[in-house]
Amino acid sequence: MILLFILGLPLMAALISALPLGRRVAPAVTVATCVAVLVLTVAAALRVVAGESVVTIRNWIAIDGLSALILLLVATVGSTAALFSWGYIAREKSSRHLRRYYANYNLFVFAMLSVPMLDEPNLVWTGVELTTILSVYLVAFENTGEALEAAWKYSVLTIMGGAIALLGFLALYAATRGRYAEGAYTWRTLIVLAPGVSPRVLETAFVLILVGFGAKAGLVPLHTWLPDAHSQAPSPICALLSGIKTTVILYVILRLIPVLNSSGKIDVDEWAMVVGLFSVGIAAFLIIQVTDYKRLFAFSTVEHMGIILTAAGIGGAAGHYGAVYQILNHTLTKSFCFFAAGATLLAVDTRQIADVRGLIRTSPPAGVALLFGGIAIAGAPPLAVFLSEFSILRSGIAKQHYVATALLAGFVIVAFFGILYHLNRMVFGQPDPAIESAAPIRLPVSCVLTLILAAAPIIILGVYMPEPLHKLLLMAADGLTR
Amino acid sequence: MANSNALLTSLNGLAAGLFLMSSFGLAATRQMQGCLRFYITQSICLVVSALLLGLGLHAPDLLAVAVLDAVVKPIVIPVLLRRTVPEAVFRRREIAQVLNIPSSLLIALALTLLAYFLSGYLPPATGSLASINLPVGLAGLFIGVYTLTVRREAVPQLIGIFGIENGALLCGFAIASGLPLVIEMAFPFDMLIIALVIGILTRMTHERVGTTEVGGFTSLREGIGK
């Protein structure tokens, strides 16, 4: 039952947000719902960790370790981004736009919650399509020429990807049809039946889904829409898109890795490593030449999607653990980065790196947040991303993938210096005298609160891993192995 | 029985042939109206093929899908586009395209040949009745991707997406009959929301930017000279 509540609450909140009940109601309802969903997902995840099976409708709606982790992350970022929206979107004068924003926000969260919960692969495709379609307006929300351009590129490329992936899903279904009990077509069934499927068909289906959903997850070379959409959308939406939406879609691709591995005749690890490294490499060098700090973080998302896929390709228990650990840390850190970027945007009202100098003096909270976000996402010790990247590199050496590991390490270092080079110039440096003499800009309370709440897990996970979370990660990694 | 099956096979072949022709039309026509008409023709062929396969393979789910698709694809979606997209966009006759028509047709032909070779990599069709759907559907998918890439206008790009989806479904009907009805119903519903969302996005763009020539949208890019 718990899973149905998790799905139902955002739908109800979307309905209430759409009603004209005053400017405060929609944000309050959205935050309350998202926090309630977070509490419920924590409860569900704890049950998974305790070894109970959380099944609401057998073969249709159920979660295991891997999906519990993704569900937890969706609910976490959903809550922090809702809180950040409260102060950030309040600038919008039209109450109608405000209501539409929150109604759409809740629907988007609903779609993302549905993906890890669904157990029938074809329905998962529908869920993924919904995440795309329901976020198009959120990207276009600011209704400027640039925002519409970004929304256009985003919708066309990612919906095209969805249509290509559809054929892949139908092929998977067709290849295994009739060899399981009526109505029992699930991810698990696919793994069990994969050895009997012609490897050629299985590989074709995988490539169709990799290309199609790769476009949605921002894997190179179909990543071109990502920096546009993830920079033009309102910052809380960027946090959702970059922090978790790309991960939710990568999760679907990762689900296929054990299927292909159980077939035993296809080298899926090689596919994952090559595509992953390609994304990391291209993104690392693109980071160096950005001129817009939100695009900087967007390219870093492409890089991290590549790192996760590479880790999944390195394989073995250690590689898979590195992949899920990186998913956890990337989501928490990247959403924080976009909150910091949103705070900076509120403080300086420009997205250009070159126009921002001495942020730490003109707006200390935004400056500190941006610096912390940059250091954390670049992977500096002792923060969380450093630990997961280090564990991935170590698993690569242990599995004797020396070339891949060396390339990965090289690209990560290039990205590290690229990110810090840009942020260093923004945060320190001599501010424009005109700006410096002006009164410091006050950030909305909800934004500052979000920054503090979102920073806490990044710091804590760097030094301490709670036992249930560790267990959940192990179970999730196990889901990639078998 | 054998006779009726042969008739169904040849009728299905006819539907598939017309489907392929309208895919070529999608890639090559210069008029906005024509583009929409080719999409409608293509969707009707898809529906007919689903009906024939439903009859020939005794698959009631395919018949249900055919009825649903017959309502959504050739009727509701075009009406929806007409309603949401400003009339001025539809009156355009010369829609900009990166490559000219003869080269487009040649490329579409090459893609069709490629589809014939690659269709062997898909799961085999259920029965010889449906086997023609595999290469034709795959060709429709490829040509749709090509259309999407070279078109510079909003609505033809959207119709390119529908072409991809139609191609995927034409293949899908041949290999994956017997899907649960919930899922079969999700596909046309999904297309409907896509048409609605992108239609409104097109209108917003037209109101805000004054053009729907999305190929000319290049204000978001990296690097020097910005």
PDB file of N, CA, C and O in Angstrom, chain A residues 62-88:
ATOM      1  N   ALA A  62       6.418  -2.660  -7.551  1.00  0.00           N
ATOM      2  CA  ALA A  62       7.206  -3.258  -6.478  1.00  0.00           C
ATOM      3  C   ALA A  62       8.582  -2.601  -6.479  1.00  0.00           C
ATOM      4  O   ALA A  62       8.980  -2.037  -7.486  1.00  0.00           O
ATOM      5  N   ILE A  63       9.272  -2.648  -5.343  1.00  0.00           N
ATOM      6  CA  ILE A  63      10.628  -2.091  -5.342  1.00  0.00           C
ATOM      7  C   ILE A  63      11.618  -3.083  -4.767  1.00  0.00           C
ATOM      8  O   ILE A  63      11.283  -3.907  -3.913  1.00  0.00           O
ATOM      9  N   ASP A  64      12.865  -3.007  -5.278  1.00  0.00           N
ATOM     10  CA  ASP A  64      13.963  -3.762  -4.678  1.00  0.00           C
ATOM     11  C   ASP A  64      15.028  -2.751  -4.245  1.00  0.00           C
ATOM     12  O   ASP A  64      14.762  -1.543  -4.217  1.00  0.00           O
ATOM     13  N   GLY A  65      16.232  -3.209  -3.935  1.00  0.00           N
ATOM     14  CA  GLY A  65      17.255  -2.310  -3.410  1.00  0.00           C
ATOM     15  C   GLY A  65      17.563  -1.154  -4.348  1.00  0.00           C
ATOM     16  O   GLY A  65      17.578   0.011  -3.955  1.00  0.00           O
ATOM     17  N   LEU A  66      17.791  -1.476  -5.631  1.00  0.00           N
ATOM     18  CA  LEU A  66      18.169  -0.443  -6.595  1.00  0.00           C
ATOM     19  C   LEU A  66      17.057   0.586  -6.754  1.00  0.00           C
ATOM     20  O   LEU A  66      17.299   1.798  -6.714  1.00  0.00           O
ATOM     21  N   SER A  67      15.808   0.107  -6.899  1.00  0.00           N
ATOM     22  CA  SER A  67      14.738   1.088  -7.105  1.00  0.00           C
ATOM     23  C   SER A  67      14.444   1.859  -5.827  1.00  0.00           C
ATOM     24  O   SER A  67      14.073   3.027  -5.888  1.00  0.00           O
ATOM     25  N   ALA A  68      14.662   1.230  -4.652  1.00  0.00           N
ATOM     26  CA  ALA A  68      14.449   1.963  -3.401  1.00  0.00           C
ATOM     27  C   ALA A  68      15.425   3.126  -3.304  1.00  0.00           C
ATOM     28  O   ALA A  68      15.062   4.227  -2.882  1.00  0.00           O
ATOM     29  N   LEU A  69      16.670   2.902  -3.728  1.00  0.00           N
ATOM     30  CA  LEU A  69      17.671   3.971  -3.681  1.00  0.00           C
ATOM     31  C   LEU A  69      17.240   5.142  -4.569  1.00  0.00           C
ATOM     32  O   LEU A  69      17.263   6.310  -4.160  1.00  0.00           O
ATOM     33  N   ILE A  70      16.815   4.827  -5.808  1.00  0.00           N
ATOM     34  CA  ILE A  70      16.421   5.887  -6.741  1.00  0.00           C
ATOM     35  C   ILE A  70      15.192   6.627  -6.201  1.00  0.00           C
ATOM     36  O   ILE A  70      15.117   7.858  -6.236  1.00  0.00           O
ATOM     37  N   LEU A  71      14.246   5.848  -5.653  1.00  0.00           N
ATOM     38  CA  LEU A  71      13.025   6.433  -5.101  1.00  0.00           C
ATOM     39  C   LEU A  71      13.360   7.418  -3.983  1.00  0.00           C
ATOM     40  O   LEU A  71      12.843   8.542  -3.933  1.00  0.00           O
ATOM     41  N   LEU A  72      14.272   7.000  -3.122  1.00  0.00           N
ATOM     42  CA  LEU A  72      14.702   7.834  -2.005  1.00  0.00           C
ATOM     43  C   LEU A  72      15.305   9.144  -2.519  1.00  0.00           C
ATOM     44  O   LEU A  72      15.033  10.228  -2.002  1.00  0.00           O
ATOM     45  N   LEU A  73      16.121   9.038  -3.559  1.00  0.00           N
ATOM     46  CA  LEU A  73      16.785  10.229  -4.081  1.00  0.00           C
ATOM     47  C   LEU A  73      15.788  11.176  -4.742  1.00  0.00           C
ATOM     48  O   LEU A  73      15.884  12.394  -4.594  1.00  0.00           O
ATOM     49  N   VAL A  74      14.810  10.608  -5.482  1.00  0.00           N
ATOM     50  CA  VAL A  74      13.789  11.461  -6.094  1.00  0.00           C
ATOM     51  C   VAL A  74      13.062  12.244  -5.012  1.00  0.00           C
ATOM     52  O   VAL A  74      12.876  13.465  -5.101  1.00  0.00           O
ATOM     53  N   ALA A  75      12.687  11.536  -3.933  1.00  0.00           N
ATOM     54  CA  ALA A  75      11.932  12.204  -2.871  1.00  0.00           C
ATOM     55  C   ALA A  75      12.782  13.263  -2.176  1.00  0.00           C
ATOM     56  O   ALA A  75      12.287  14.336  -1.825  1.00  0.00           O
ATOM     57  N   THR A  76      14.085  12.972  -1.990  1.00  0.00           N
ATOM     58  CA  THR A  76      14.963  13.942  -1.323  1.00  0.00           C
ATOM     59  C   THR A  76      15.070  15.220  -2.132  1.00  0.00           C
ATOM     60  O   THR A  76      14.838  16.328  -1.636  1.00  0.00           O
ATOM     61  N   VAL A  77      15.456  15.087  -3.406  1.00  0.00           N
ATOM     62  CA  VAL A  77      15.633  16.291  -4.226  1.00  0.00           C
ATOM     63  C   VAL A  77      14.279  16.966  -4.445  1.00  0.00           C
ATOM     64  O   VAL A  77      14.197  18.201  -4.473  1.00  0.00           O
ATOM     65  N   GLY A  78      13.218  16.166  -4.560  1.00  0.00           N
ATOM     66  CA  GLY A  78      11.889  16.755  -4.703  1.00  0.00           C
ATOM     67  C   GLY A  78      11.580  17.682  -3.534  1.00  0.00           C
ATOM     68  O   GLY A  78      11.062  18.780  -3.720  1.00  0.00           O
ATOM     69  N   SER A  79      11.926  17.255  -2.308  1.00  0.00           N
ATOM     70  CA  SER A  79      11.636  18.079  -1.133  1.00  0.00           C
ATOM     71  C   SER A  79      12.493  19.329  -1.102  1.00  0.00           C
ATOM     72  O   SER A  79      11.989  20.435  -0.897  1.00  0.00           O
ATOM     73  N   THR A  80      13.824  19.177  -1.287  1.00  0.00           N
ATOM     74  CA  THR A  80      14.680  20.362  -1.190  1.00  0.00           C
ATOM     75  C   THR A  80      14.343  21.355  -2.300  1.00  0.00           C
ATOM     76  O   THR A  80      14.291  22.566  -2.062  1.00  0.00           O
ATOM     77  N   ALA A  81      14.079  20.849  -3.506  1.00  0.00           N
ATOM     78  CA  ALA A  81      13.783  21.764  -4.613  1.00  0.00           C
ATOM     79  C   ALA A  81      12.443  22.468  -4.395  1.00  0.00           C
ATOM     80  O   ALA A  81      12.274  23.629  -4.773  1.00  0.00           O
ATOM     81  N   ALA A  82      11.494  21.782  -3.745  1.00  0.00           N
ATOM     82  CA  ALA A  82      10.214  22.429  -3.459  1.00  0.00           C
ATOM     83  C   ALA A  82      10.413  23.576  -2.480  1.00  0.00           C
ATOM     84  O   ALA A  82       9.855  24.663  -2.639  1.00  0.00           O
ATOM     85  N   LEU A  83      11.255  23.320  -1.466  1.00  0.00           N
ATOM     86  CA  LEU A  83      11.537  24.362  -0.477  1.00  0.00           C
ATOM     87  C   LEU A  83      12.244  25.543  -1.143  1.00  0.00           C
ATOM     88  O   LEU A  83      11.928  26.713  -0.882  1.00  0.00           O
ATOM     89  N   PHE A  84      13.193  25.253  -2.005  1.00  0.00           N
ATOM     90  CA  PHE A  84      13.932  26.321  -2.693  1.00  0.00           C
ATOM     91  C   PHE A  84      12.990  27.122  -3.592  1.00  0.00           C
ATOM     92  O   PHE A  84      13.100  28.334  -3.694  1.00  0.00           O
ATOM     93  N   SER A  85      12.048  26.416  -4.242  1.00  0.00           N
ATOM     94  CA  SER A  85      11.099  27.093  -5.134  1.00  0.00           C
ATOM     95  C   SER A  85      10.321  28.171  -4.402  1.00  0.00           C
ATOM     96  O   SER A  85      10.016  29.217  -4.959  1.00  0.00           O
ATOM     97  N   TRP A  86      10.011  27.896  -3.133  1.00  0.00           N
ATOM     98  CA  TRP A  86       9.146  28.787  -2.370  1.00  0.00           C
ATOM     99  C   TRP A  86       9.646  30.234  -2.461  1.00  0.00           C
ATOM    100  O   TRP A  86       8.908  31.151  -2.836  1.00  0.00           O
ATOM    101  N   GLY A  87      10.934  30.409  -2.135  1.00  0.00           N
ATOM    102  CA  GLY A  87      11.464  31.763  -2.195  1.00  0.00           C
ATOM    103  C   GLY A  87      11.832  32.178  -3.602  1.00  0.00           C
ATOM    104  O   GLY A  87      11.754  33.353  -3.966  1.00  0.00           O
ATOM    105  N   TYR A  88      12.241  31.201  -4.425  1.00  0.00           N
ATOM    106  CA  TYR A  88      12.807  31.527  -5.736  1.00  0.00           C
ATOM    107  C   TYR A  88      11.721  31.934  -6.717  1.00  0.00           C
ATOM    108  O   TYR A  88      11.865  32.876  -7.486  1.00  0.00           O
TER     109      TYR A  88
END
